[in-house]
Amino acid sequence: MNRKFILHTLSFILFTAIFFSCTSNKLSEESQAETLPAPPQIKSEEKTSSLTITFAGDIMAHTPNHEISSYDKIWKDVKQYIESSDLAFGNIESPVDASKEVSSYPNFNLPPSYVQAAIDAGFDAFSLANNHSNDQGASGIAETIITCEKLEKENKAKGKNVYFSGLRKSKEDSYTYNLIEKNGWTILFLPVTEILNYPYKNQCINFVYHTEKERKEFIEYCRKLRKEHPCDLFIISMHANEPEYTRNITKHQREYYHALLEVCDVVWANHAHIIKDREIVNDEKTGRQKLIMYANGNTISAQRTRPELDSKNPIGERDNTGDGLLYQVTFSKNEKKCYNENGEREDAVKITSAKPIFITTYINTAWEFVIKPLNQEFVDYLQEAGRSDWKQYIERRIKINNEYTKDITTWQ
């Protein structure tokens, strides 16, 4: 066997390995992502910085949620996951009008103390733009802004910065957004909704109608906004115009979110009241890694008041609304602030970790609705407490959420 033949053979083997490696990456969209692509080598003299953000889902309150003895009890057993992050984001799916009585479905209204309990649990930034934003009419929107400004001021006096956006003081105003500075990172946060329960009162809400024309106009607005406010991360909260209680992700929805990723880094969607897939998108040209969360379910609600404890496979609509996702994501970047003319970083922001933490709304023996982590520790607790029906139910819920939702990695 001559040397030239050996060299040709080795070249063919190397080419084949590279080809199939690339092919398997392309096909990874169909399977759960277990590892993320390794970030490129950084020169030894360059210092890197990381930021961990937890993205929750819908924070709601039906009548049973208000009957608990203390709102702080809701968060006691998941507070550790929220507080461990540098920032935590949640969607307040209700007006917060302190001038009116507390109200449940169909026209919600939260007391400020309910929101403060979430802040005390570790949340930092909230979207106020969703289909229930105008449940209390135009005055409810105005009062929610006043209440949230007061919460910002009160918490700042205690040494904690809190951010709210998604509502506007005047119909002449443009979209409201937050610029958040944290640990050397600049985050641009813009919440919008595509759906309203009372469309005729949408003037003071960050509302984007779901036509192709208005979506394109919104993308161009976002492009201009980032150019005006260079940032490390641009996060868009999207309250989606989609059917509730289904894990289905439509082709048009996915295409729209991918188009948004041309100008932002994270699309954090909600509305379905059910957990959906997460997608990490790798840009092969720039090396950037971006993220779509299609829905993180209910962080807290009481839509599931009668869990199907005796069912072998409780995957009905109401049972799915009892579960939520805390998606804990760590981003990394070069410490240098280097932005291009479009307000994007010149180097690539990477996602070094993406951890799904499944949670559930548990009804304790005092008929209080509290959040628990869906893990073996909770299963063991239920066994010791003698709640075998709940133990078996939670074991099934763990299995369902792991089998019916996934983390996806795609390349473009």
Tab-separated table of C-alpha atoms in Angstrom:
chain	number	residue	atom	x	y	z
A	1	MET	CA	0.000	0.000	0.000
A	2	ASN	CA	1.661	3.232	-1.148
A	3	ARG	CA	1.837	6.477	0.815
A	4	LYS	CA	-0.429	8.429	-1.583
A	5	PHE	CA	-3.231	5.898	-1.179
A	6	ILE	CA	-2.956	6.066	2.629
A	7	LEU	CA	-3.157	9.868	2.571
A	8	HIS	CA	-6.221	9.780	0.310
A	9	THR	CA	-7.882	7.241	2.594
A	10	LEU	CA	-7.224	9.294	5.718
A	11	SER	CA	-8.571	12.430	3.981
A	12	PHE	CA	-11.761	10.587	3.032
A	13	ILE	CA	-12.265	9.357	6.594
A	14	LEU	CA	-11.756	12.859	7.980
A	15	PHE	CA	-14.183	14.386	5.449
A	16	THR	CA	-16.806	11.730	6.251
A	17	ALA	CA	-16.519	12.351	9.994
A	18	ILE	CA	-16.916	16.104	9.527
A	19	PHE	CA	-19.847	15.687	7.144
A	20	PHE	CA	-21.825	13.397	9.414
A	21	SER	CA	-21.011	15.498	12.450
A	22	CYS	CA	-22.495	18.558	10.726
A	23	THR	CA	-25.476	16.524	9.534
A	24	SER	CA	-26.231	15.303	13.040
A	25	ASN	CA	-26.155	18.888	14.292
A	26	LYS	CA	-28.653	19.911	11.640
A	27	LEU	CA	-30.954	17.073	12.685
A	28	SER	CA	-30.706	17.908	16.386
A	29	GLU	CA	-33.843	20.022	15.994
A	30	GLU	CA	-35.813	16.794	16.239
A	31	SER	CA	-34.271	15.642	19.513
A	32	GLN	CA	-33.764	16.981	22.997
A	33	ALA	CA	-30.606	18.999	23.446
A	34	GLU	CA	-28.433	17.590	26.201
A	35	THR	CA	-25.357	19.736	25.635
A	36	LEU	CA	-24.750	23.143	24.146
A	37	PRO	CA	-22.093	23.882	21.514
A	38	ALA	CA	-18.793	24.797	23.112
A	39	PRO	CA	-18.013	28.531	22.951
A	40	PRO	CA	-15.027	29.551	20.823
A	41	GLN	CA	-11.628	29.825	22.448
A	42	ILE	CA	-11.107	33.220	24.063
A	43	LYS	CA	-7.682	34.789	24.168
A	44	SER	CA	-6.074	34.496	27.577
A	45	GLU	CA	-5.888	38.270	28.028
A	46	GLU	CA	-9.659	38.647	27.476
A	47	LYS	CA	-11.862	38.565	30.566
A	48	THR	CA	-15.319	37.039	30.355
A	49	SER	CA	-18.482	37.795	32.289
A	50	SER	CA	-21.566	35.651	32.863
A	51	LEU	CA	-25.165	36.493	33.764
A	52	THR	CA	-27.829	34.006	34.895
A	53	ILE	CA	-31.472	34.832	34.196
A	54	THR	CA	-34.523	32.833	35.283
A	55	PHE	CA	-37.576	33.135	33.034
A	56	ALA	CA	-40.887	32.166	34.644
A	57	GLY	CA	-44.379	32.051	33.146
A	58	ASP	CA	-47.736	33.556	34.061
A	59	ILE	CA	-48.233	34.930	37.580
A	60	MET	CA	-51.996	34.850	38.183
A	61	ALA	CA	-54.449	34.745	41.078
A	62	HIS	CA	-57.830	33.057	41.059
A	63	THR	CA	-60.057	33.044	44.144
A	64	PRO	CA	-58.240	30.152	45.915
A	65	ASN	CA	-54.897	31.951	45.521
A	66	HIS	CA	-56.222	34.924	47.499
A	67	GLU	CA	-57.477	32.728	50.350
A	68	ILE	CA	-53.983	31.711	51.482
A	69	SER	CA	-52.936	33.053	54.890
A	70	SER	CA	-49.809	34.738	53.474
A	71	TYR	CA	-48.767	35.326	49.868
A	72	ASP	CA	-45.157	34.651	50.851
A	73	LYS	CA	-46.087	30.996	51.469
A	74	ILE	CA	-46.731	30.606	47.736
A	75	TRP	CA	-43.034	31.024	46.946
A	76	LYS	CA	-41.355	29.448	49.968
A	77	ASP	CA	-40.274	26.185	48.311
A	78	VAL	CA	-39.096	27.622	44.960
A	79	LYS	CA	-37.585	30.867	46.212
A	80	GLN	CA	-34.109	29.311	46.168
A	81	TYR	CA	-34.230	28.846	42.387
A	82	ILE	CA	-35.350	32.425	41.740
A	83	GLU	CA	-32.976	34.109	44.177
A	84	SER	CA	-29.973	32.188	42.851
A	85	SER	CA	-30.204	34.041	39.520
A	86	ASP	CA	-28.820	37.490	38.761
A	87	LEU	CA	-32.200	38.459	37.310
A	88	ALA	CA	-35.654	36.839	37.224
A	89	PHE	CA	-38.505	37.718	34.845
A	90	GLY	CA	-42.233	37.041	35.272
A	91	ASN	CA	-45.490	37.910	33.499
A	92	ILE	CA	-48.137	39.515	35.717
A	93	GLU	CA	-51.332	38.471	33.994
A	94	SER	CA	-53.671	40.920	35.658
A	95	PRO	CA	-54.135	44.596	36.407
A	96	VAL	CA	-52.769	45.720	39.784
A	97	ASP	CA	-55.289	48.415	40.662
A	98	ALA	CA	-55.089	49.302	44.359
A	99	SER	CA	-58.187	51.512	44.063
A	100	LYS	CA	-60.451	48.522	43.309
A	101	GLU	CA	-61.368	45.288	45.053
A	102	VAL	CA	-59.410	42.126	44.382
A	103	SER	CA	-60.984	40.203	41.519
A	104	SER	CA	-60.656	36.816	39.843
A	105	TYR	CA	-61.652	35.419	36.434
A	106	PRO	CA	-62.853	36.728	34.059
A	107	ASN	CA	-61.803	40.255	35.057
A	108	PHE	CA	-58.694	39.925	37.191
A	109	ASN	CA	-57.302	42.438	39.646
A	110	LEU	CA	-54.334	41.821	41.964
A	111	PRO	CA	-53.464	43.596	45.205
A	112	PRO	CA	-49.967	45.159	45.348
A	113	SER	CA	-49.032	42.721	48.147
A	114	TYR	CA	-49.393	39.791	45.742
A	115	VAL	CA	-46.804	41.340	43.428
A	116	GLN	CA	-44.583	42.298	46.362
A	117	ALA	CA	-44.525	38.649	47.466
A	118	ALA	CA	-43.140	37.730	44.039
A	119	ILE	CA	-40.528	40.475	44.366
A	120	ASP	CA	-39.577	39.193	47.814
A	121	ALA	CA	-39.174	35.746	46.269
A	122	GLY	CA	-36.507	37.145	43.952
A	123	PHE	CA	-38.245	38.495	40.840
A	124	ASP	CA	-36.767	41.652	39.313
A	125	ALA	CA	-38.572	42.410	36.039
A	126	PHE	CA	-42.188	42.020	35.023
A	127	SER	CA	-44.195	42.202	31.821
A	128	LEU	CA	-47.567	43.920	32.194
A	129	ALA	CA	-48.631	43.384	28.563
A	130	ASN	CA	-51.063	40.500	28.065
A	131	ASN	CA	-54.685	39.749	27.219
A	132	HIS	CA	-55.829	40.598	30.772
A	133	SER	CA	-54.059	43.982	30.951
A	134	ASN	CA	-57.297	45.885	30.385
A	135	ASP	CA	-59.603	43.727	32.536
A	136	GLN	CA	-60.343	46.794	34.704
A	137	GLY	CA	-60.663	49.222	31.801
A	138	ALA	CA	-58.672	52.355	31.045
A	139	SER	CA	-58.663	53.415	34.700
A	140	GLY	CA	-57.286	50.018	35.667
A	141	ILE	CA	-54.359	50.485	33.274
A	142	ALA	CA	-53.619	53.934	34.702
A	143	GLU	CA	-53.843	52.676	38.287
A	144	THR	CA	-51.620	49.686	37.512
A	145	ILE	CA	-48.918	52.065	36.266
A	146	ILE	CA	-49.245	54.134	39.460
A	147	THR	CA	-49.096	51.010	41.655
A	148	CYS	CA	-46.056	49.603	39.873
A	149	GLU	CA	-44.207	52.935	40.014
A	150	LYS	CA	-44.853	52.952	43.759
A	151	LEU	CA	-43.510	49.388	44.054
A	152	GLU	CA	-40.398	50.421	42.121
A	153	LYS	CA	-39.820	53.357	44.446
A	154	GLU	CA	-40.454	51.389	47.650
A	155	ASN	CA	-38.167	48.530	46.677
A	156	LYS	CA	-35.413	50.860	45.498
A	157	ALA	CA	-35.465	52.454	48.945
A	158	LYS	CA	-34.821	48.963	50.332
A	159	GLY	CA	-31.891	48.456	47.961
A	160	LYS	CA	-33.599	46.394	45.236
A	161	ASN	CA	-34.213	47.554	41.679
A	162	VAL	CA	-37.502	46.350	40.219
A	163	TYR	CA	-38.720	46.912	36.653
A	164	PHE	CA	-42.195	46.983	35.078
A	165	SER	CA	-43.152	47.747	31.494
A	166	GLY	CA	-45.795	46.978	28.891
A	167	LEU	CA	-48.324	49.714	29.702
A	168	ARG	CA	-48.370	53.340	28.549
A	169	LYS	CA	-49.578	56.488	30.264
A	170	SER	CA	-50.949	57.984	27.053
A	171	LYS	CA	-52.152	56.570	23.745
A	172	GLU	CA	-49.728	58.977	22.051
A	173	ASP	CA	-46.778	57.314	23.783
A	174	SER	CA	-44.681	54.681	22.050
A	175	TYR	CA	-43.960	51.248	23.479
A	176	THR	CA	-42.637	51.225	27.037
A	177	TYR	CA	-39.493	49.226	27.804
A	178	ASN	CA	-36.756	48.892	30.420
A	179	LEU	CA	-33.002	49.354	30.238
A	180	ILE	CA	-31.546	47.169	32.964
A	181	GLU	CA	-27.933	47.391	34.138
A	182	LYS	CA	-26.747	44.334	36.038
A	183	ASN	CA	-23.211	43.114	36.814
A	184	GLY	CA	-21.708	44.956	33.847
A	185	TRP	CA	-24.459	43.794	31.473
A	186	THR	CA	-26.951	46.029	29.666
A	187	ILE	CA	-30.329	44.388	29.036
A	188	LEU	CA	-33.068	45.922	26.886
A	189	PHE	CA	-36.472	44.497	27.885
A	190	LEU	CA	-39.575	45.055	25.733
A	191	PRO	CA	-42.919	43.357	26.547
A	192	VAL	CA	-45.786	43.260	24.034
A	193	THR	CA	-49.038	41.400	23.580
A	194	GLU	CA	-50.737	40.231	20.374
A	195	ILE	CA	-54.051	39.504	22.062
A	196	LEU	CA	-56.482	41.500	24.229
A	197	ASN	CA	-59.787	40.519	25.821
A	198	TYR	CA	-61.173	44.014	25.211
A	199	PRO	CA	-59.510	45.280	22.012
A	200	TYR	CA	-61.228	48.669	22.029
A	201	LYS	CA	-59.168	49.694	25.068
A	202	ASN	CA	-55.758	48.898	23.638
A	203	GLN	CA	-54.429	52.444	23.295
A	204	CYS	CA	-52.313	52.316	26.457
A	205	ILE	CA	-50.938	48.778	26.134
A	206	ASN	CA	-47.898	47.585	24.161
A	207	PHE	CA	-50.078	45.910	21.544
A	208	VAL	CA	-48.945	44.449	18.208
A	209	TYR	CA	-51.737	43.189	15.978
A	210	HIS	CA	-50.900	39.784	14.501
A	211	THR	CA	-50.952	40.691	10.811
A	212	GLU	CA	-47.883	40.198	8.644
A	213	LYS	CA	-47.704	43.953	8.007
A	214	GLU	CA	-47.778	44.949	11.685
A	215	ARG	CA	-45.336	42.230	12.649
A	216	LYS	CA	-42.847	43.497	10.064
A	217	GLU	CA	-43.322	47.039	11.333
A	218	PHE	CA	-42.694	45.821	14.878
A	219	ILE	CA	-39.467	44.097	13.827
A	220	GLU	CA	-38.281	47.346	12.250
A	221	TYR	CA	-39.212	49.237	15.415
A	222	CYS	CA	-37.130	46.755	17.444
A	223	ARG	CA	-34.223	47.177	15.044
A	224	LYS	CA	-34.330	50.948	15.532
A	225	LEU	CA	-34.750	50.606	19.307
A	226	ARG	CA	-31.653	48.458	19.658
A	227	LYS	CA	-29.672	50.845	17.494
A	228	GLU	CA	-30.692	53.669	19.848
A	229	HIS	CA	-29.908	51.578	22.931
A	230	PRO	CA	-26.877	49.328	22.342
A	231	CYS	CA	-27.082	46.350	24.670
A	232	ASP	CA	-25.647	42.958	25.510
A	233	LEU	CA	-29.059	41.277	25.553
A	234	PHE	CA	-32.349	42.324	23.976
A	235	ILE	CA	-35.271	40.399	25.515
A	236	ILE	CA	-38.762	40.540	23.994
A	237	SER	CA	-41.705	39.272	26.054
A	238	MET	CA	-44.374	38.100	23.611
A	239	HIS	CA	-47.894	37.359	24.825
A	240	ALA	CA	-48.822	35.286	21.829
A	241	ASN	CA	-51.949	35.162	19.728
A	242	GLU	CA	-52.333	31.395	19.885
A	243	PRO	CA	-54.756	28.753	21.181
A	244	GLU	CA	-54.550	28.086	24.894
A	245	TYR	CA	-53.887	24.689	26.510
A	246	THR	CA	-52.034	23.136	23.588
A	247	ARG	CA	-48.329	22.422	23.150
A	248	ASN	CA	-48.560	22.840	19.390
A	249	ILE	CA	-46.158	25.391	17.854
A	250	THR	CA	-47.393	26.649	14.508
A	251	LYS	CA	-45.138	27.164	11.503
A	252	HIS	CA	-46.066	30.877	11.290
A	253	GLN	CA	-45.359	31.429	14.975
A	254	ARG	CA	-41.951	29.797	14.755
A	255	GLU	CA	-41.047	31.763	11.607
A	256	TYR	CA	-42.071	35.032	13.279
A	257	TYR	CA	-39.976	34.372	16.372
A	258	HIS	CA	-36.975	33.470	14.220
A	259	ALA	CA	-37.460	36.762	12.363
A	260	LEU	CA	-37.482	38.585	15.719
A	261	LEU	CA	-34.159	36.935	16.559
A	262	GLU	CA	-32.621	38.909	13.710
A	263	VAL	CA	-32.804	41.951	16.019
A	264	CYS	CA	-33.148	40.504	19.545
A	265	ASP	CA	-31.487	37.748	21.585
A	266	VAL	CA	-34.388	36.223	23.509
A	267	VAL	CA	-38.052	35.717	22.629
A	268	TRP	CA	-39.899	34.827	25.834
A	269	ALA	CA	-43.458	33.876	24.875
A	270	ASN	CA	-46.481	33.008	27.015
A	271	HIS	CA	-50.295	32.790	26.984
A	272	ALA	CA	-50.955	29.066	26.474
A	273	HIS	CA	-51.030	28.270	30.236
A	274	ILE	CA	-49.064	25.139	29.406
A	275	ILE	CA	-45.346	24.417	29.097
A	276	LYS	CA	-43.944	24.281	25.562
A	277	ASP	CA	-40.533	23.622	24.000
A	278	ARG	CA	-37.443	25.805	24.264
A	279	GLU	CA	-35.193	26.431	21.253
A	280	ILE	CA	-31.564	27.547	21.253
A	281	VAL	CA	-30.654	28.993	17.857
A	282	ASN	CA	-27.009	29.043	16.766
A	283	ASP	CA	-25.916	31.533	14.118
A	284	GLU	CA	-23.147	29.818	12.153
A	285	LYS	CA	-21.887	33.097	10.661
A	286	THR	CA	-21.606	35.206	13.813
A	287	GLY	CA	-21.307	32.502	16.475
A	288	ARG	CA	-24.164	34.092	18.440
A	289	GLN	CA	-26.552	31.893	20.409
A	290	LYS	CA	-30.132	33.058	20.832
A	291	LEU	CA	-33.177	31.673	22.613
A	292	ILE	CA	-36.909	31.131	22.108
A	293	MET	CA	-39.195	29.995	24.920
A	294	TYR	CA	-42.544	29.132	23.326
A	295	ALA	CA	-44.437	29.127	26.672
A	296	ASN	CA	-43.442	28.547	30.294
A	297	GLY	CA	-46.915	27.691	31.565
A	298	ASN	CA	-48.431	28.946	34.801
A	299	THR	CA	-45.992	29.906	37.512
A	300	ILE	CA	-48.885	30.284	39.950
A	301	SER	CA	-52.639	30.058	39.368
A	302	ALA	CA	-55.637	28.049	40.495
A	303	GLN	CA	-56.879	26.828	37.136
A	304	ARG	CA	-56.281	23.293	38.388
A	305	THR	CA	-58.527	23.008	41.443
A	306	ARG	CA	-59.416	19.329	41.008
A	307	PRO	CA	-56.318	17.425	39.911
A	308	GLU	CA	-57.051	14.014	38.404
A	309	LEU	CA	-55.397	12.115	41.234
A	310	ASP	CA	-56.997	8.800	40.277
A	311	SER	CA	-56.160	9.011	36.566
A	312	LYS	CA	-53.425	6.868	35.038
A	313	ASN	CA	-52.415	9.573	32.611
A	314	PRO	CA	-53.531	13.048	33.760
A	315	ILE	CA	-52.697	15.145	30.717
A	316	GLY	CA	-56.001	16.959	30.336
A	317	GLU	CA	-56.168	20.718	29.907
A	318	ARG	CA	-56.807	21.534	33.556
A	319	ASP	CA	-54.054	19.270	34.824
A	320	ASN	CA	-51.499	20.818	32.480
A	321	THR	CA	-52.371	24.304	33.741
A	322	GLY	CA	-51.115	23.338	37.185
A	323	ASP	CA	-47.493	23.053	36.032
A	324	GLY	CA	-44.944	25.687	35.108
A	325	LEU	CA	-41.340	26.137	34.087
A	326	LEU	CA	-38.538	28.194	35.577
A	327	TYR	CA	-35.978	28.294	32.772
A	328	GLN	CA	-32.589	29.186	34.196
A	329	VAL	CA	-30.218	30.430	31.492
A	330	THR	CA	-26.589	31.525	31.841
A	331	PHE	CA	-25.168	33.884	29.200
A	332	SER	CA	-21.479	34.719	28.773
A	333	LYS	CA	-19.646	37.541	27.011
A	334	ASN	CA	-16.374	39.394	26.821
A	335	GLU	CA	-16.255	42.027	29.573
A	336	LYS	CA	-15.444	44.759	27.042
A	337	LYS	CA	-18.422	46.777	25.820
A	338	CYS	CA	-18.081	46.612	22.055
A	339	TYR	CA	-21.202	47.340	20.011
A	340	ASN	CA	-21.642	47.697	16.261
A	341	GLU	CA	-23.716	50.310	14.435
A	342	ASN	CA	-26.877	48.225	14.988
A	343	GLY	CA	-26.508	48.240	18.764
A	344	GLU	CA	-25.432	44.586	18.847
A	345	ARG	CA	-22.275	43.277	20.427
A	346	GLU	CA	-19.428	42.881	17.954
A	347	ASP	CA	-18.432	39.627	19.620
A	348	ALA	CA	-20.790	36.737	20.285
A	349	VAL	CA	-22.885	36.320	23.422
A	350	LYS	CA	-23.034	32.634	24.291
A	351	ILE	CA	-25.491	30.486	26.206
A	352	THR	CA	-23.331	28.352	28.464
A	353	SER	CA	-26.162	26.701	30.406
A	354	ALA	CA	-29.920	26.268	30.012
A	355	LYS	CA	-31.632	24.419	32.840
A	356	PRO	CA	-35.372	23.625	32.934
A	357	ILE	CA	-36.784	23.576	36.473
A	358	PHE	CA	-40.320	22.199	36.412
A	359	ILE	CA	-42.704	23.394	39.130
A	360	THR	CA	-46.293	22.678	40.101
A	361	THR	CA	-49.121	24.289	42.057
A	362	TYR	CA	-49.770	21.989	45.005
A	363	ILE	CA	-52.886	22.050	47.187
A	364	ASN	CA	-51.794	21.360	50.751
A	365	THR	CA	-53.963	19.920	53.530
A	366	ALA	CA	-55.045	23.447	54.541
A	367	TRP	CA	-56.402	23.944	50.975
A	368	GLU	CA	-53.649	26.462	50.212
A	369	PHE	CA	-52.232	26.730	46.693
A	370	VAL	CA	-48.431	26.816	46.879
A	371	ILE	CA	-45.634	26.215	44.375
A	372	LYS	CA	-43.495	23.108	44.687
A	373	PRO	CA	-40.582	21.859	42.556
A	374	LEU	CA	-41.371	18.786	40.487
A	375	ASN	CA	-38.529	16.630	41.776
A	376	GLN	CA	-37.782	13.494	43.753
A	377	GLU	CA	-37.454	15.420	47.004
A	378	PHE	CA	-41.085	16.510	46.720
A	379	VAL	CA	-42.139	12.955	45.872
A	380	ASP	CA	-40.355	11.688	48.998
A	381	TYR	CA	-42.066	14.363	51.104
A	382	LEU	CA	-45.495	13.275	49.872
A	383	GLN	CA	-44.660	9.657	50.677
A	384	GLU	CA	-43.690	10.602	54.253
A	385	ALA	CA	-46.783	12.802	54.597
A	386	GLY	CA	-49.023	9.879	53.683
A	387	ARG	CA	-50.431	11.552	50.565
A	388	SER	CA	-49.968	8.569	48.286
A	389	ASP	CA	-52.521	9.841	45.755
A	390	TRP	CA	-50.593	13.093	45.341
A	391	LYS	CA	-47.276	11.201	45.288
A	392	GLN	CA	-48.402	9.080	42.344
A	393	TYR	CA	-49.871	12.133	40.623
A	394	ILE	CA	-46.670	14.168	40.960
A	395	GLU	CA	-44.601	11.255	39.653
A	396	ARG	CA	-46.814	11.226	36.570
A	397	ARG	CA	-46.539	15.005	36.188
A	398	ILE	CA	-42.732	14.779	36.267
A	399	LYS	CA	-42.830	12.105	33.583
A	400	ILE	CA	-45.289	14.067	31.422
A	401	ASN	CA	-43.319	17.323	31.474
A	402	ASN	CA	-40.069	15.570	30.643
A	403	GLU	CA	-41.622	13.565	27.804
A	404	TYR	CA	-43.936	16.188	26.290
A	405	THR	CA	-41.554	19.167	26.321
A	406	LYS	CA	-37.949	19.421	25.224
A	407	ASP	CA	-34.956	21.640	24.666
A	408	ILE	CA	-34.103	21.986	20.967
A	409	THR	CA	-30.856	23.118	19.350
A	410	THR	CA	-30.977	24.439	15.784
A	411	TRP	CA	-28.478	26.019	13.386
A	412	GLN	CA	-29.038	28.784	10.871
